């Protein structure tokens, strides 16, 4: 029995790599803006706040670049809706001005924010930056110290994430010379390494005290991750040389019909490019109905399973990916190549419906 195999990989490579070549540079541009514009701006504001001095007695309410402290009375508190530990402190200042400011935590935590309590609030550049409860000072959500961490974290994380897309595309192109698989060891290694670097970049600013400390931690962690990836290359390459890409699965035991995600691709009357598969002992059918009741098209009894394998670049463009969890049941029907694509966890049910397990 012979089957027809499509060996044209160039269109498939373009289909797989084109999104990565678009997403990667876009993320790099966003990362560059965050690292070169937003982070320095937040850091400059933090340094300006740290260098600010108390306003002189002659300064009025219009002073902005110095620290202006005014007395106020707490009118009430209001918890912010959501899961965050944040509440609003509503105040009336000594000149009768009503305002509010946000504080982390809860009003009942020390120092307790009781209505009627007298406090002092410190303004800088038109915003309340801290509240003094007697001897205890609480920074508000407008405190600029540490604000550089959010853009720095996002910039490093997005930069590495964009690099992961580009590295994955390059690995896929290189792997296509040796294997038709969509997800090869090179691609998986690029993605795993990229995700580890993304996590490192996103976390590094938070446990460190300044930008240089975050960059040093990122640099050291990156070297460790890249060294680990480099050490894994010989092992993965040697394993791939002896790796048969046939997937060995045991058919599940079906006592009735089950409806699973899947499609049948090929020049056969029961083919379906979207929807579900109905699997039962001696029955395999396609349907667009998730309940498996309507518009069934039963597969022919001459459909023969050849093997189960990972997705190939040479597979039809309309093959679903199921978020990277797809497997392909390679079949033949009177010499016609037929592909059944389903999720890995649903493949045993389809195997049972076909009536035999593949041989490795």
XYZ file of C-alpha atoms in Angstrom:
360
model
C 0.000 0.000 0.000
C 1.382 3.455 -0.907
C 0.426 6.888 0.310
C 1.026 10.324 -1.180
C 3.323 12.554 0.906
C 3.679 16.311 0.533
C 7.379 17.219 0.849
C 7.060 20.952 0.263
C 8.234 22.616 3.491
C 8.887 26.210 2.381
C 5.239 27.378 2.567
C 4.817 25.669 5.917
C 7.981 27.298 7.244
C 6.710 30.703 6.219
C 3.370 29.976 7.861
C 5.055 28.959 11.121
C 7.768 31.629 11.284
C 5.954 34.680 9.883
C 3.994 35.417 13.110
C 7.187 35.085 15.147
C 9.043 37.480 12.841
C 6.285 40.036 13.381
C 5.718 39.573 17.104
C 9.416 39.447 18.019
C 10.388 42.885 16.623
C 7.198 44.476 17.969
C 7.977 43.248 21.466
C 11.558 44.443 21.039
C 10.316 47.957 20.218
C 8.042 48.018 23.263
C 10.894 46.709 25.397
C 13.251 49.398 24.089
C 10.762 52.149 24.954
C 10.240 50.780 28.453
C 13.975 50.401 29.121
C 15.213 53.576 27.459
C 12.353 55.998 28.161
C 9.910 54.857 30.858
C 12.454 53.364 33.282
C 14.882 56.335 33.229
C 11.949 58.750 33.626
C 10.683 56.884 36.702
C 14.224 56.704 38.088
C 14.775 60.441 37.566
C 11.550 61.179 39.432
C 12.657 58.955 42.299
C 16.008 60.745 42.564
C 14.327 64.146 42.416
C 11.983 63.136 45.239
C 14.879 61.836 47.342
C 16.746 65.126 46.839
C 13.725 67.342 47.609
C 13.879 69.494 50.742
C 11.162 70.940 52.949
C 9.502 74.040 51.578
C 10.523 77.312 53.257
C 7.986 78.986 55.469
C 7.430 81.709 52.862
C 6.417 79.161 50.177
C 2.725 79.019 49.465
C 0.440 76.219 48.367
C 1.743 76.609 44.816
C 5.204 75.238 45.671
C 5.700 71.947 43.831
C 9.362 70.884 43.843
C 9.771 71.046 47.615
C 8.127 68.974 50.351
C 5.057 70.823 51.631
C 3.491 69.450 54.803
C -0.043 70.381 55.897
C -2.274 69.290 58.778
C -5.455 67.351 58.052
C -8.244 65.348 59.693
C -9.409 61.923 58.552
C -13.039 62.052 57.448
C -13.452 58.402 56.494
C -11.776 55.432 54.841
C -12.970 53.367 51.924
C -11.659 49.976 50.850
C -10.739 49.685 47.189
C -12.900 47.181 45.352
C -11.053 44.079 44.252
C -8.563 41.720 45.827
C -5.786 44.272 46.421
C -5.026 45.409 49.982
C -5.641 49.103 49.305
C -7.855 51.723 50.849
C -8.644 55.373 50.242
C -8.079 57.898 53.005
C -10.478 60.852 52.748
C -9.108 64.001 54.393
C -10.034 67.586 55.190
C -7.013 69.853 55.358
C -6.641 72.778 57.767
C -7.728 75.255 55.084
C -10.927 73.288 54.451
C -9.699 71.543 51.283
C -11.093 68.019 50.860
C -8.863 65.430 49.247
C -8.079 61.734 49.275
C -5.026 59.525 48.902
C -4.444 55.800 48.572
C -2.605 53.662 51.127
C -1.593 50.021 50.946
C -2.936 47.711 53.603
C -6.145 48.031 55.621
C -7.438 50.865 57.821
C -7.376 48.593 60.894
C -3.656 47.906 60.558
C -1.222 49.928 62.659
C -1.182 52.860 62.472
C -4.962 52.727 62.584
C -6.736 55.183 60.264
C -9.664 56.254 62.472
C -12.163 58.915 61.378
C -11.475 62.116 63.311
C -7.769 61.376 63.791
C -5.364 64.220 63.071
C -2.565 63.562 60.571
C -0.032 65.454 58.495
C 0.237 64.958 54.748
C 3.282 65.777 52.639
C 2.850 67.087 49.106
C 5.401 66.966 46.315
C 4.639 68.123 42.808
C 0.960 68.443 43.580
C 0.395 64.937 45.001
C 0.310 63.545 48.523
C 3.384 61.355 48.872
C 3.178 60.384 52.557
C 0.892 60.558 55.588
C 2.184 61.003 59.152
C 0.102 59.298 61.863
C 1.814 60.838 64.877
C 5.210 59.122 64.961
C 4.468 56.690 62.116
C 4.868 57.683 58.465
C 3.098 55.810 55.687
C 3.997 56.275 52.022
C 1.038 56.661 49.694
C 0.540 55.035 46.311
C 1.939 58.225 44.771
C 5.325 57.675 46.419
C 7.728 57.537 43.433
C 10.353 55.432 45.155
C 10.680 52.083 43.414
C 8.393 53.079 40.532
C 11.163 52.196 38.089
C 10.674 48.519 38.906
C 7.432 48.072 36.951
C 8.703 49.409 33.572
C 12.087 47.764 34.087
C 10.439 44.417 34.842
C 8.137 44.710 31.835
C 10.954 45.888 29.573
C 13.321 43.055 30.461
C 10.569 40.450 30.349
C 9.164 41.586 27.005
C 12.646 41.899 25.542
C 13.490 38.295 26.373
C 10.018 37.168 25.297
C 10.452 38.812 21.901
C 13.895 37.250 21.576
C 12.289 33.868 22.279
C 10.012 34.262 19.239
C 12.957 35.110 17.001
C 15.119 32.308 18.402
C 12.250 29.835 18.021
C 11.755 30.867 14.385
C 15.465 30.520 13.663
C 15.555 27.115 15.367
C 12.523 25.959 13.353
C 14.135 27.014 10.060
C 17.365 25.272 10.946
C 15.602 22.134 12.131
C 13.581 21.898 8.908
C 16.767 20.811 7.115
C 16.915 17.703 9.271
C 13.378 16.957 10.413
C 9.818 17.646 9.217
C 8.580 18.091 12.785
C 6.983 21.361 13.778
C 8.304 21.114 17.331
C 11.877 19.821 17.316
C 14.356 19.730 20.160
C 15.941 22.938 18.866
C 12.616 24.773 18.881
C 11.647 23.429 22.293
C 15.028 24.360 23.753
C 14.734 27.903 22.362
C 11.250 28.261 23.838
C 12.186 26.826 27.241
C 15.316 28.968 27.442
C 13.344 32.018 26.339
C 10.649 31.468 28.955
C 13.262 31.068 31.694
C 14.966 34.290 30.601
C 11.591 36.051 30.436
C 10.796 35.019 33.988
C 14.251 36.086 35.154
C 13.949 39.514 33.536
C 10.461 40.067 34.934
C 11.490 39.118 38.498
C 14.995 40.629 38.728
C 13.999 44.253 39.556
C 11.906 43.348 42.595
C 14.411 41.780 45.047
C 17.184 44.255 44.095
C 17.688 47.800 45.375
C 18.393 49.683 42.154
C 18.570 49.403 38.373
C 22.217 48.341 38.286
C 21.526 45.570 40.790
C 18.621 44.304 38.674
C 20.793 44.321 35.545
C 23.596 42.471 37.314
C 21.183 39.815 38.554
C 19.736 39.511 35.055
C 23.201 39.182 33.506
C 24.355 36.495 35.953
C 21.088 34.566 35.693
C 21.167 34.781 31.892
C 24.655 33.296 31.800
C 23.503 30.398 33.979
C 20.432 29.736 31.800
C 22.382 29.984 28.530
C 25.095 27.702 29.923
C 22.440 25.154 30.876
C 20.952 25.310 27.374
C 24.410 24.889 25.830
C 25.091 21.839 27.994
C 21.763 20.335 26.944
C 22.501 20.632 23.202
C 24.853 17.592 22.837
C 22.507 15.373 24.845
C 19.419 16.412 22.878
C 21.215 16.136 19.529
C 22.476 12.635 20.337
C 19.022 11.596 21.520
C 17.385 12.969 18.374
C 19.659 10.885 16.131
C 18.251 7.692 17.611
C 14.729 8.976 18.153
C 11.897 7.411 16.195
C 9.167 10.010 16.014
C 6.457 7.357 16.118
C 4.436 7.851 19.295
C 3.443 4.694 21.143
C -0.010 4.899 22.710
C -2.352 2.292 24.123
C -5.978 2.387 22.986
C -8.452 3.195 25.708
C -11.270 0.806 26.517
C -14.509 2.271 25.173
C -17.875 1.048 26.362
C -19.864 3.682 24.496
C -19.516 6.768 22.375
C -17.238 9.639 23.312
C -17.002 13.004 21.554
C -13.529 14.564 21.398
C -11.860 17.430 19.583
C -10.424 16.345 16.255
C -10.472 16.566 12.481
C -9.918 14.226 9.561
C -7.889 15.632 6.674
C -7.600 14.073 3.236
C -9.383 13.557 -0.058
C -12.082 11.337 1.423
C -15.842 11.972 1.742
C -15.799 11.828 5.547
C -13.072 14.489 5.894
C -13.774 17.427 8.189
C -11.613 20.513 8.758
C -13.171 21.614 12.023
C -15.174 20.164 14.850
C -15.242 16.891 16.705
C -14.684 13.185 16.398
C -17.080 10.543 17.657
C -15.263 7.448 18.856
C -16.894 4.170 19.806
C -16.032 0.487 19.405
C -15.914 -0.041 15.642
C -17.053 3.539 14.885
C -15.181 6.709 14.021
C -17.133 9.694 12.687
C -16.780 13.444 12.285
C -19.302 16.029 13.402
C -19.448 19.816 13.893
C -21.737 19.236 16.879
C -20.028 19.183 20.306
C -22.783 16.882 21.568
C -21.985 14.427 18.784
C -25.595 14.085 17.673
C -25.995 15.925 14.385
C -24.367 15.803 10.926
C -22.285 12.718 11.469
C -20.026 11.423 8.744
C -18.712 7.953 9.513
C -15.223 6.997 8.414
C -14.944 4.133 5.958
C -14.191 0.662 7.196
C -11.149 0.613 4.887
C -9.441 3.335 6.931
C -6.195 1.800 8.215
C -3.962 3.246 10.894
C -0.266 3.410 10.015
C 1.210 5.202 13.017
C 0.842 8.063 15.498
C 3.352 10.894 15.151
C 3.943 14.551 16.069
C 2.724 17.332 13.739
C 4.834 17.878 10.602
C 5.597 21.032 8.662
C 4.348 19.190 5.592
C 0.888 18.673 7.078
C -1.983 20.664 5.552
C -2.204 24.324 6.536
C -5.641 23.859 8.094
C -4.361 21.337 10.620
C -5.321 22.487 14.154
C -2.604 22.846 16.780
C -4.685 22.563 19.969
C -2.202 24.899 21.684
C 0.742 22.648 20.897
C -0.967 19.487 22.200
C -1.943 18.011 18.843
C -0.890 14.566 17.641
C -1.405 13.139 14.176
C -2.741 9.664 13.434
C -1.349 8.863 10.014
C -3.743 6.605 8.111
C -4.474 5.327 4.628
C -7.732 4.540 2.875
C -7.255 2.527 -0.336
C -3.963 4.287 -1.004
C -5.244 7.755 -0.102
C -3.302 9.574 2.607
C -5.575 10.481 5.535
C -4.583 12.375 8.658
C -6.544 12.356 11.904
C -5.549 15.239 14.166
C -6.614 15.323 17.795
C -5.257 16.177 21.209
C -2.759 13.813 22.756
C -5.069 12.968 25.646
C -7.889 12.070 23.205
C -5.770 9.959 20.859
C -6.261 6.659 22.821
C -10.023 6.896 22.291
C -9.522 7.404 18.543
C -7.100 4.468 18.453
C -9.727 2.290 20.072
C -12.278 3.346 17.457
C -9.878 2.408 14.658
C -9.579 -1.050 16.103
C -5.823 -1.425 16.406
C -2.804 0.111 18.075
C 0.080 1.425 15.993
C 3.334 -0.475 15.887
C 6.505 1.418 16.658
